[in-house]
Short mmCIF file of C-alpha atoms and ligand atoms in Angstrom, two decimals:
data_model
loop_
_atom_site.label_atom_id
_atom_site.label_comp_id
_atom_site.label_asym_id
_atom_site.label_seq_id
_atom_site.Cartn_x
_atom_site.Cartn_y
_atom_site.Cartn_z
CA UNK A 410 -0.09 0.03 0.04
CA UNK A 411 1.54 3.49 -0.88
CA UNK A 412 -0.28 6.51 0.49
CA UNK A 413 0.31 10.36 0.28
CA UNK A 414 2.98 11.41 2.43
CA UNK A 415 3.65 15.11 2.24
CA UNK A 416 6.64 15.24 4.49
CA UNK A 417 8.09 12.14 2.74
CA UNK A 418 9.29 10.76 5.98
CA UNK A 419 10.88 7.32 5.28
CA UNK A 420 11.88 5.03 8.19
CA UNK A 421 13.60 1.80 7.99
CA UNK A 422 14.74 -0.44 10.90
CA UNK A 423 17.56 -2.66 11.65
CA UNK A 424 16.58 -5.04 14.50
CA UNK A 425 19.14 -7.00 16.49
CA UNK A 426 17.67 -10.07 17.91
CA UNK A 427 19.47 -12.10 20.57
CA UNK A 428 18.81 -15.71 20.07
CA UNK A 429 18.85 -16.06 23.98
CA UNK A 430 16.74 -19.30 23.77
CA UNK A 431 19.47 -21.12 22.12
CA UNK A 432 21.40 -22.79 25.17
CA UNK A 433 24.88 -21.87 24.16
CA UNK A 434 26.61 -18.91 22.35
CA UNK A 435 27.08 -18.77 18.62
CA UNK A 436 30.59 -20.33 18.35
CA UNK A 437 31.32 -22.03 21.84
CA UNK A 438 29.69 -24.03 24.60
CA UNK A 439 29.26 -20.93 27.01
CA UNK A 440 25.67 -20.19 28.39
CA UNK A 441 23.39 -17.59 26.82
CA UNK A 442 21.81 -17.04 30.14
CA UNK A 443 24.24 -14.64 31.61
CA UNK A 444 21.97 -11.59 32.56
CA UNK A 445 21.94 -12.33 36.25
CA UNK A 446 25.62 -13.64 36.43
CA UNK A 447 28.57 -11.59 37.63
CA UNK A 448 30.52 -9.77 34.89
CA UNK A 449 33.00 -11.66 33.08
CA UNK A 450 32.01 -15.18 34.50
CA UNK A 451 30.31 -16.59 31.48
CA UNK A 452 33.01 -16.92 29.04
CA UNK A 453 35.80 -18.97 27.70
CA UNK A 454 38.94 -18.40 25.69
CA UNK A 455 36.82 -18.46 22.60
CA UNK A 456 34.53 -15.59 23.87
CA UNK A 457 37.62 -13.59 24.53
CA UNK A 458 39.26 -14.43 21.14
CA UNK A 459 42.43 -15.60 22.74
CA UNK A 460 45.10 -16.72 20.21
CA UNK A 461 44.58 -20.25 19.03
CA UNK A 462 40.77 -20.49 19.59
CA UNK A 463 38.68 -21.38 16.66
CA UNK A 464 34.89 -21.15 16.42
CA UNK A 465 32.38 -23.99 16.15
CA UNK A 466 29.10 -23.07 14.88
CA UNK A 467 26.05 -23.82 17.06
CA UNK A 468 23.50 -25.58 14.93
CA UNK A 469 20.49 -24.28 17.08
CA UNK A 470 21.23 -20.56 16.05
CA UNK A 471 21.13 -21.42 12.41
CA UNK A 472 17.79 -23.40 12.88
CA UNK A 473 16.61 -20.40 14.65
CA UNK A 474 17.76 -17.99 11.99
CA UNK A 475 15.86 -20.09 9.51
CA UNK A 476 12.70 -20.09 11.60
CA UNK A 477 12.92 -16.42 11.84
CA UNK A 478 13.17 -16.26 7.94
CA UNK A 479 10.22 -18.46 7.35
CA UNK A 480 8.10 -16.57 9.80
CA UNK A 481 9.00 -13.26 7.92
CA UNK A 482 7.68 -14.87 4.64
CA UNK A 483 11.19 -14.74 3.19
CA UNK A 484 13.42 -16.74 1.03
CA UNK A 485 16.13 -18.89 2.74
CA UNK A 486 19.33 -19.17 1.08
CA UNK A 487 20.38 -22.78 0.59
CA UNK A 488 24.05 -21.85 0.88
CA UNK A 489 25.39 -19.07 3.00
CA UNK A 490 28.70 -17.94 4.49
CA UNK A 491 30.34 -15.89 7.16
CA UNK A 492 32.50 -12.66 6.86
CA UNK A 493 34.65 -10.79 9.19
CA UNK A 494 33.55 -7.18 9.74
CA UNK A 495 36.70 -5.46 10.88
CA UNK A 496 36.63 -2.55 13.24
CA UNK A 497 38.20 -1.59 16.59
CA UNK A 498 36.26 -1.40 19.54
CA UNK A 499 37.38 -2.28 23.11
CA UNK A 500 34.58 -4.62 23.68
CA UNK A 501 35.30 -6.73 20.47
CA UNK A 502 37.92 -9.21 21.49
CA UNK A 503 39.27 -10.37 18.11
CA UNK A 504 39.01 -6.94 16.38
CA UNK A 505 36.14 -8.19 14.07
CA UNK A 506 32.50 -9.24 14.27
CA UNK A 507 31.46 -12.43 12.39
CA UNK A 508 28.52 -11.59 10.24
CA UNK A 509 27.21 -12.15 6.69
CA UNK A 510 27.92 -10.11 3.67
CA UNK A 511 26.42 -10.62 0.16
CA UNK A 512 24.86 -14.01 0.98
CA UNK A 513 22.59 -13.45 4.01
CA UNK A 514 20.69 -16.57 5.24
CA UNK A 515 17.31 -14.67 4.94
CA UNK A 516 16.23 -12.27 2.24
CA UNK A 517 13.13 -10.79 0.48
CA UNK A 518 10.52 -11.18 3.17
CA UNK A 519 7.65 -9.01 4.44
CA UNK A 520 5.52 -8.40 7.57
CA UNK A 521 2.09 -6.97 7.59
CA UNK A 522 1.19 -4.46 10.28
CA UNK A 523 -1.41 -2.01 11.08
CA UNK A 524 -0.34 1.08 9.49
CA UNK A 525 -1.85 4.66 9.90
CA UNK A 526 -4.25 3.92 7.00
CA UNK A 527 -5.01 0.35 7.18
CA UNK A 528 -2.76 -2.60 6.57
CA UNK A 529 0.76 -1.89 5.72
CA UNK A 530 3.33 -4.21 4.27
CA UNK A 531 6.84 -3.83 5.57
CA UNK A 532 9.33 -5.42 3.25
CA UNK A 533 12.17 -7.29 4.92
CA UNK A 534 15.40 -6.92 2.75
CA UNK A 535 17.49 -9.23 4.56
CA UNK A 536 18.16 -10.97 7.85
CA UNK A 537 21.72 -12.23 8.71
CA UNK A 538 23.53 -14.10 11.54
CA UNK A 539 26.12 -12.41 13.51
CA UNK A 540 27.73 -12.49 16.85
CA UNK A 541 27.28 -10.06 19.85
CA UNK A 542 30.39 -8.13 21.12
CA UNK A 543 30.93 -7.67 24.98
CA UNK A 544 29.27 -4.84 26.59
CA UNK A 545 30.72 -1.50 27.83
CA UNK A 546 29.38 0.47 30.65
CA UNK A 547 30.31 4.11 30.63
CA UNK A 548 30.50 6.29 33.85
CA UNK A 549 28.19 9.07 33.39
CA UNK A 550 26.68 9.95 29.74
CA UNK A 551 28.34 8.73 26.89
CA UNK A 552 29.72 12.12 25.66
CA UNK A 553 31.21 13.24 28.97
CA UNK A 554 32.07 9.71 30.40
CA UNK A 555 35.28 9.80 32.56
CA UNK A 556 35.71 5.92 32.25
CA UNK A 557 34.32 2.83 30.98
CA UNK A 558 34.25 -0.97 32.02
CA UNK A 559 33.88 -3.97 29.78
CA UNK A 560 31.95 -7.20 30.54
CA UNK A 561 32.52 -9.99 28.16
CA UNK A 562 29.63 -12.11 29.11
CA UNK A 563 27.68 -11.08 26.08
CA UNK A 564 30.54 -11.72 23.70
CA UNK A 565 29.59 -14.32 21.20
CA UNK A 566 25.82 -14.31 21.87
CA UNK A 567 23.98 -15.39 18.61
CA UNK A 568 22.17 -12.56 16.91
CA UNK A 569 20.06 -12.18 13.82
CA UNK A 570 19.94 -8.81 12.30
CA UNK A 571 16.67 -8.12 10.58
CA UNK A 572 16.88 -5.19 8.02
CA UNK A 573 13.71 -3.55 6.57
CA UNK A 574 12.94 -1.49 3.48
CA UNK A 575 12.14 2.16 4.43
CA UNK A 576 8.52 1.37 4.28
CA UNK A 577 7.43 2.97 7.46
CA UNK A 578 6.22 6.71 7.61
CA UNK A 579 5.41 7.40 11.20
CA UNK A 580 7.32 6.63 14.57
CA UNK A 581 4.04 4.87 15.56
CA UNK A 582 4.25 2.55 12.41
CA UNK A 583 7.93 1.69 13.47
CA UNK A 584 6.77 0.87 16.91
CA UNK A 585 3.99 -1.41 15.59
CA UNK A 586 6.44 -3.13 13.41
CA UNK A 587 8.59 -3.95 16.36
CA UNK A 588 5.76 -5.04 18.54
CA UNK A 589 4.64 -7.37 15.76
CA UNK A 590 8.19 -8.76 15.17
CA UNK A 591 8.61 -9.24 18.96
CA UNK A 592 5.28 -11.22 19.13
CA UNK A 593 6.35 -13.42 16.14
CA UNK A 594 9.83 -14.11 17.82
CA UNK A 595 8.11 -15.14 21.06
CA UNK A 596 5.88 -17.34 19.22
CA UNK A 597 8.94 -19.07 17.48
CA UNK A 598 10.27 -19.48 21.03
CA UNK A 599 13.71 -18.42 19.80
CA UNK A 600 14.29 -15.36 22.17
CA UNK A 601 13.00 -14.13 25.54
CA UNK A 602 12.01 -10.46 25.21
CA UNK A 603 12.09 -9.88 28.86
CA UNK A 604 15.89 -10.21 29.16
CA UNK A 605 18.14 -7.19 28.94
CA UNK A 606 19.32 -6.40 25.51
CA UNK A 607 17.26 -9.06 23.89
CA UNK A 608 16.08 -6.63 21.14
CA UNK A 609 17.74 -3.68 19.90
CA UNK A 610 16.96 -1.38 17.01
CA UNK A 611 18.67 1.08 14.81
CA UNK A 612 16.39 3.36 12.99
CA UNK A 613 17.04 5.04 9.62
CA UNK A 614 15.21 8.21 9.38
CA UNK A 615 15.03 10.69 6.32
CA UNK A 616 12.76 13.50 5.55
CA UNK A 617 11.79 15.11 2.15
CA UNK A 618 13.82 12.39 0.44
CA UNK A 619 17.06 13.85 2.03
CA UNK A 620 19.90 12.59 3.75
CA UNK A 621 19.55 9.31 5.83
CA UNK A 622 20.42 9.51 9.48
CA UNK A 623 20.90 6.40 11.59
CA UNK A 624 19.74 6.51 15.14
CA UNK A 625 21.65 3.54 16.99
CA UNK A 626 20.94 1.10 19.71
CA UNK A 627 17.49 1.97 21.02
CA UNK A 628 16.49 -0.45 23.39
CA UNK A 629 12.79 -0.19 24.16
CA UNK A 630 9.81 0.18 21.85
CA UNK A 631 8.71 3.18 23.44
CA UNK A 632 12.16 4.76 23.22
CA UNK A 633 12.17 3.92 19.55
CA UNK A 634 8.85 5.84 18.87
CA UNK A 635 10.31 8.95 20.88
CA UNK A 636 13.68 8.78 19.17
CA UNK A 637 12.11 8.75 15.70
CA UNK A 638 9.78 11.51 16.48
CA UNK A 639 12.62 13.56 17.81
CA UNK A 640 14.74 12.82 14.71
CA UNK A 641 11.96 13.76 12.32
CA UNK A 642 11.42 16.98 14.14
CA UNK A 643 15.11 17.89 14.06
CA UNK A 644 15.52 17.13 10.47
CA UNK A 645 12.44 18.99 9.42
CA UNK A 646 13.57 22.02 11.51
CA UNK A 647 17.26 21.86 10.05
CA UNK A 648 15.61 21.77 6.49
CA UNK A 649 13.47 24.84 7.35
CA UNK A 650 16.43 26.83 8.56
CA UNK A 651 18.38 25.99 5.59
CA UNK A 652 20.89 23.80 7.30
CA UNK A 653 22.54 20.98 5.46
CA UNK A 654 21.87 17.51 6.94
CA UNK A 655 24.93 15.06 7.00
CA UNK A 656 24.68 11.26 6.71
CA UNK A 657 25.66 10.30 10.22
CA UNK A 658 25.25 7.98 13.04
CA UNK A 659 23.45 9.34 16.14
CA UNK A 660 22.78 8.09 19.57
CA UNK A 661 19.53 8.44 21.38
CA UNK A 662 19.73 9.75 24.92
CA UNK A 663 16.58 8.35 26.47
CA UNK A 664 16.68 10.50 29.82
CA UNK A 665 16.89 13.68 27.85
CA UNK A 666 14.91 12.61 24.83
CA UNK A 667 17.33 13.95 22.16
CA UNK A 668 19.72 12.35 19.68
CA UNK A 669 23.34 13.19 19.53
CA UNK A 670 25.84 12.97 16.74
CA UNK A 671 28.33 10.07 17.32
CA UNK A 672 30.28 9.89 14.03
CA UNK A 673 29.71 10.40 10.24
CA UNK A 674 28.29 7.39 8.86
CA UNK A 675 30.72 4.53 7.78
CA UNK A 676 30.18 2.80 4.45
CA UNK A 677 30.75 -1.07 3.96
CA UNK A 678 34.18 -0.29 2.63
CA UNK A 679 35.34 1.31 6.06
CA UNK A 680 34.83 -2.31 7.52
CA UNK A 681 36.92 -4.14 5.09
CA UNK A 682 34.68 -7.32 5.02
CA UNK A 683 36.78 -10.46 4.36
CA UNK A 684 35.51 -14.08 4.30
CA UNK A 685 35.98 -15.77 7.62
CA UNK A 686 38.49 -18.49 6.89
CA UNK A 687 37.73 -20.25 10.19
CA UNK A 688 34.16 -20.81 8.99
CA UNK A 689 33.53 -22.94 5.95
CA UNK A 690 30.51 -22.13 3.78
CA UNK A 691 27.16 -23.34 5.26
CA UNK A 692 24.76 -25.38 3.37
CA UNK A 693 21.35 -25.44 4.86
CA UNK A 694 19.32 -26.67 1.75
CA UNK A 695 18.65 -30.00 3.31
CA UNK A 696 17.39 -28.50 6.65
CA UNK A 697 14.71 -25.96 5.29
CA UNK A 698 11.71 -28.26 4.80
CA UNK A 699 12.24 -30.18 7.94
CA UNK A 700 12.26 -26.94 9.91
CA UNK A 701 9.12 -25.55 8.01
CA UNK A 702 7.16 -28.65 8.80
CA UNK A 703 7.69 -27.89 12.54
CA UNK A 704 6.75 -24.27 12.37
CA UNK A 705 4.34 -23.24 15.20
CA UNK A 706 1.10 -21.40 14.52
CA UNK A 707 2.05 -17.68 14.35
CA UNK A 708 -0.06 -14.61 15.55
CA UNK A 709 -1.80 -13.80 12.33
CA UNK A 710 -2.80 -17.40 11.73
CA UNK A 711 -3.93 -17.75 15.41
CA UNK A 712 -5.93 -14.61 15.26
CA UNK A 713 -7.91 -15.94 12.22
CA UNK A 714 -8.35 -19.39 13.87
CA UNK A 715 -9.84 -17.83 17.24
CA UNK A 716 -12.35 -15.69 15.22
CA UNK A 717 -13.41 -18.75 13.16
CA UNK A 718 -13.46 -21.32 16.02
CA UNK A 719 -14.68 -19.31 18.98
CA UNK A 720 -16.77 -16.68 17.36
CA UNK A 721 -15.01 -13.98 18.98
CA UNK A 722 -14.51 -10.48 17.63
CA UNK A 723 -11.48 -9.53 15.71
CA UNK A 724 -10.51 -6.85 18.24
CA UNK A 725 -10.56 -9.55 21.00
CA UNK A 726 -8.66 -12.03 18.86
CA UNK A 727 -6.03 -9.46 18.03
CA UNK A 728 -5.57 -8.69 21.67
CA UNK A 729 -5.31 -11.97 22.76
CA UNK A 730 -2.91 -13.32 20.29
CA UNK A 731 -0.43 -10.35 20.61
CA UNK A 732 1.25 -12.40 23.17
CA UNK A 733 1.39 -16.19 22.93
CA UNK A 734 0.94 -16.65 26.78
CA UNK A 735 -2.27 -14.72 26.73
CA UNK A 736 -3.62 -16.80 23.74
CA UNK A 737 -2.80 -19.95 25.75
CA UNK A 738 -4.57 -18.48 28.77
CA UNK A 739 -7.56 -17.83 26.63
CA UNK A 740 -7.83 -21.18 25.23
CA UNK A 741 -7.48 -22.97 28.63
CA UNK A 742 -10.30 -20.85 29.87
CA UNK A 743 -12.40 -21.12 26.79
CA UNK A 744 -12.47 -24.85 27.11
CA UNK A 745 -14.50 -24.57 30.36
CA UNK A 746 -16.62 -21.17 29.87
CA UNK A 747 -18.37 -19.64 26.97
CA UNK A 748 -15.54 -18.51 24.69
CA UNK A 749 -16.94 -15.10 24.05
CA UNK A 750 -17.21 -14.41 27.72
CA UNK A 751 -13.79 -15.90 28.27
CA UNK A 752 -12.49 -13.57 25.61
CA UNK A 753 -13.75 -10.46 27.16
CA UNK A 754 -12.58 -11.40 30.62
CA UNK A 755 -9.11 -12.40 29.58
CA UNK A 756 -8.54 -9.74 26.89
CA UNK A 757 -10.44 -6.74 28.68
CA UNK A 758 -9.92 -7.39 32.48
CA UNK A 759 -7.07 -9.82 33.21
CA UNK A 760 -4.76 -8.43 30.48
CA UNK A 761 -5.41 -4.92 31.65
CA UNK A 762 -4.83 -5.74 35.17
CA UNK A 763 -1.75 -7.59 34.58
CA UNK A 764 -0.31 -4.75 32.30
CA UNK A 765 -1.18 -2.30 34.92
CA UNK A 766 0.95 -4.31 37.42
CA UNK A 767 3.70 -5.07 34.77
CA UNK A 768 3.22 -8.78 35.80
CA UNK A 769 3.82 -11.63 33.33
CA UNK A 770 0.75 -13.66 32.43
CA UNK A 771 2.32 -16.73 33.87
CA UNK A 772 1.22 -15.20 37.25
CA UNK A 773 -2.20 -16.17 36.38
CA UNK A 774 -3.76 -19.68 37.09
CA UNK A 775 -6.20 -20.47 34.45
CA UNK A 776 -8.44 -22.26 36.85
CA UNK A 777 -8.72 -19.19 39.12
CA UNK A 778 -9.92 -17.03 36.16
CA UNK A 779 -12.46 -19.88 35.15
CA UNK A 780 -13.78 -20.04 38.79
CA UNK A 781 -14.28 -16.18 38.72
CA UNK A 782 -16.06 -16.34 35.39
CA UNK A 783 -18.30 -19.16 36.51
CA UNK A 784 -19.25 -17.29 39.76
CA UNK A 785 -20.02 -14.06 37.80
CA UNK A 786 -22.10 -16.14 35.34
CA UNK A 787 -24.12 -17.79 38.10
CA UNK A 788 -24.62 -14.52 39.92
CA UNK A 789 -22.73 -15.60 43.00
CA UNK A 790 -20.77 -12.35 42.57
CA UNK A 791 -21.27 -9.32 40.62
CA UNK A 792 -19.36 -8.26 37.44
CA UNK A 793 -17.65 -5.69 39.78
CA UNK A 794 -16.96 -8.28 42.41
CA UNK A 795 -15.36 -10.45 39.69
CA UNK A 796 -12.91 -7.60 38.78
CA UNK A 797 -12.23 -7.14 42.53
CA UNK A 798 -11.54 -10.86 42.74
CA UNK A 799 -9.12 -10.68 39.71
CA UNK A 800 -7.24 -7.74 41.19
CA UNK A 801 -6.80 -9.51 44.51
CA UNK A 802 -5.79 -12.72 42.77
CA UNK A 803 -2.78 -10.80 41.45
CA UNK A 804 -1.95 -8.58 44.45
CA UNK A 805 -2.66 -11.05 47.29
CA UNK A 806 -2.10 -14.45 45.44
CA UNK A 807 -5.02 -16.00 47.44
CA UNK A 808 -7.77 -18.41 46.05
CA UNK A 809 -11.05 -16.95 44.53
CA UNK A 810 -13.28 -18.29 47.22
CA UNK A 811 -11.07 -17.10 49.99
CA UNK A 812 -11.16 -13.55 48.44
CA UNK A 813 -14.95 -13.57 48.14
CA UNK A 814 -15.33 -14.49 51.79
CA UNK A 815 -12.84 -12.15 53.30
CA UNK A 816 -14.12 -9.09 51.27
CA UNK A 817 -17.80 -10.17 51.61
CA UNK A 818 -18.43 -10.20 47.71
CA UNK A 819 -21.22 -12.94 47.71
CA UNK A 820 -24.29 -11.57 46.29
CA UNK A 821 -27.46 -11.56 48.38
CA UNK A 822 -29.83 -14.57 47.70
CA UNK A 823 -33.52 -14.81 46.66
CA UNK A 824 -34.68 -14.81 50.25
CA UNK A 825 -33.09 -11.45 50.83
CA UNK A 826 -34.26 -10.07 47.71
CA UNK A 827 -37.86 -11.07 48.35
CA UNK A 828 -37.89 -9.43 51.82
CA UNK A 829 -36.16 -6.25 50.43
CA UNK A 830 -38.56 -6.12 47.57
CA UNK A 831 -41.56 -6.33 49.97
CA UNK A 832 -40.06 -3.68 52.19
CA UNK A 833 -39.30 -1.20 49.33
CA UNK A 834 -42.85 -1.58 48.03
CA UNK A 835 -44.25 -0.88 51.35
CA UNK A 836 -42.16 2.27 51.82
CA UNK A 837 -42.95 3.71 48.43
CA UNK A 838 -46.56 4.16 48.27
CA UNK A 839 -46.49 6.99 45.78
CA UNK A 840 -44.11 5.29 43.31
CA UNK A 841 -46.38 2.24 43.55
CA UNK A 842 -49.45 4.13 42.65
CA UNK A 843 -47.55 5.97 39.87
CA UNK A 844 -46.51 2.61 38.38
CA UNK A 845 -49.82 1.13 38.52
CA UNK A 846 -51.10 4.25 36.85
CA UNK A 847 -48.78 3.56 33.84
CA UNK A 848 -45.61 5.34 34.71
CA UNK A 849 -43.03 2.64 34.02
CA UNK A 850 -40.20 4.86 35.27
CA UNK A 851 -41.56 4.73 38.85
CA UNK A 852 -40.38 1.03 39.03
CA UNK A 853 -36.78 2.17 38.91
CA UNK A 854 -37.26 4.00 42.24
CA UNK A 855 -38.28 0.90 43.87
CA UNK A 856 -35.68 -1.15 42.37
CA UNK A 857 -33.28 1.51 43.46
CA UNK A 858 -34.35 1.06 47.10
CA UNK A 859 -33.85 -2.83 46.93
CA UNK A 860 -30.28 -2.09 45.57
CA UNK A 861 -29.70 0.00 48.33
CA UNK A 862 -30.80 -2.55 50.91
CA UNK A 863 -28.49 -4.89 49.35
CA UNK A 864 -25.56 -2.49 49.55
CA UNK A 865 -24.79 -3.06 45.86
CA UNK A 866 -24.51 -6.97 46.38
CA UNK A 867 -27.67 -7.62 44.43
CA UNK A 868 -28.14 -8.19 40.68
CA UNK A 869 -30.17 -5.27 39.23
CA UNK A 870 -32.09 -7.64 36.82
CA UNK A 871 -33.00 -10.04 39.63
CA UNK A 872 -33.95 -7.26 41.88
CA UNK A 873 -36.28 -5.93 39.19
CA UNK A 874 -37.80 -9.19 38.54
CA UNK A 875 -38.43 -9.70 42.50
CA UNK A 876 -40.14 -6.23 42.49
CA UNK A 877 -42.37 -7.02 39.55
CA UNK A 878 -43.28 -10.36 41.05
CA UNK A 879 -44.19 -8.81 44.26
CA UNK A 880 -46.05 -6.01 42.50
CA UNK A 881 -48.14 -8.63 40.71
CA UNK A 882 -49.08 -10.31 43.71
ZN1 ZN B 561 32.67 -19.02 25.19
#
């Protein structure tokens, strides 16, 4: 889809995905699960690129890269190879990054996202495998730092870098692309997005078909949106003032919400790409179909199935499938209660309460949610009471029955309603007379009195039926 774009804003993304669900690093046996470990403890001679060490390619990371390619509707290169991308940086032990050059393992794919004006197809130019360098921490801000320390735990982590065409026009579209990508990656079970540094994006931004500027290493989806918006504003402002924009790499300072020039943009020549002689060309032609046969159901397919199979709305299906764990929770609940009711409880209430608390969906026991919905449906508790129970489940970790008893959420029974209806009728002779004279609205007054007596713990429809029954006697 192409649409009018008066400012000609073009945004492309380069997304670095850590394959942290692979157990070992890309070229050695060290663990990928280093985030909670002490600095410089998850490494070997290979991670540090000490002389004499040679890389041994981890099969899992290749399989994961192919899975990602298939999920991005892309072509998989049957034969691919590795290059050395040379540059000096203190956290790069061997002075080069192992990456791919003209034969990336994945090319020519696409992802459909929700654009500003309907569906938008974002083309994927390529995705290639590479390894992560170590990590530097700077004292103070990056421009004024007085010193830096290096942790090599991350060195050698398997990465897939996904490069899009500049098909996005607004920061919001870029954010939606990242949300969709993250969801796909989680469905594939190749990475855990909750770990630090699991997904990082560089954004290429240009306005009025002018100079392209790259904003590097933005770590959260929210920050990507803010960084791009800042960059669009900065570039438009420069053009307006007649300043010349230069092709450069900028850093996004999240705390100050500004981008800062880091260096004038390098070209591929600056990196002196050489074939990596330690790694032979990689033939994966015989692996592709086996991996394709074992691909899991992805978000779009699951969303369509939910609508068809459970008869729920597209909006609910979209919300439920954005995270695989929510989709799983919904399906567990929908086996036991009306799927439409399950969808609205899980998508509207449970998801909202979890997001508000920043809690993972795994905190929720599906049986507890089923229990709450059952009790609301059979009017043991009110809708509001149900929401109170969900909140308490998350906050207090108790069982629904216990919460209902402790908070006195049980709805009043038929006996109470009958007595309350009789009293309300006796106390409201005028309203009763009005109702009998044909003023329908007078009934609300009497029902309201019953609800008052029940202190909100009655079902309004039941109360109304009871009043009508008593008036009919
Ligand atoms: Zn190692």
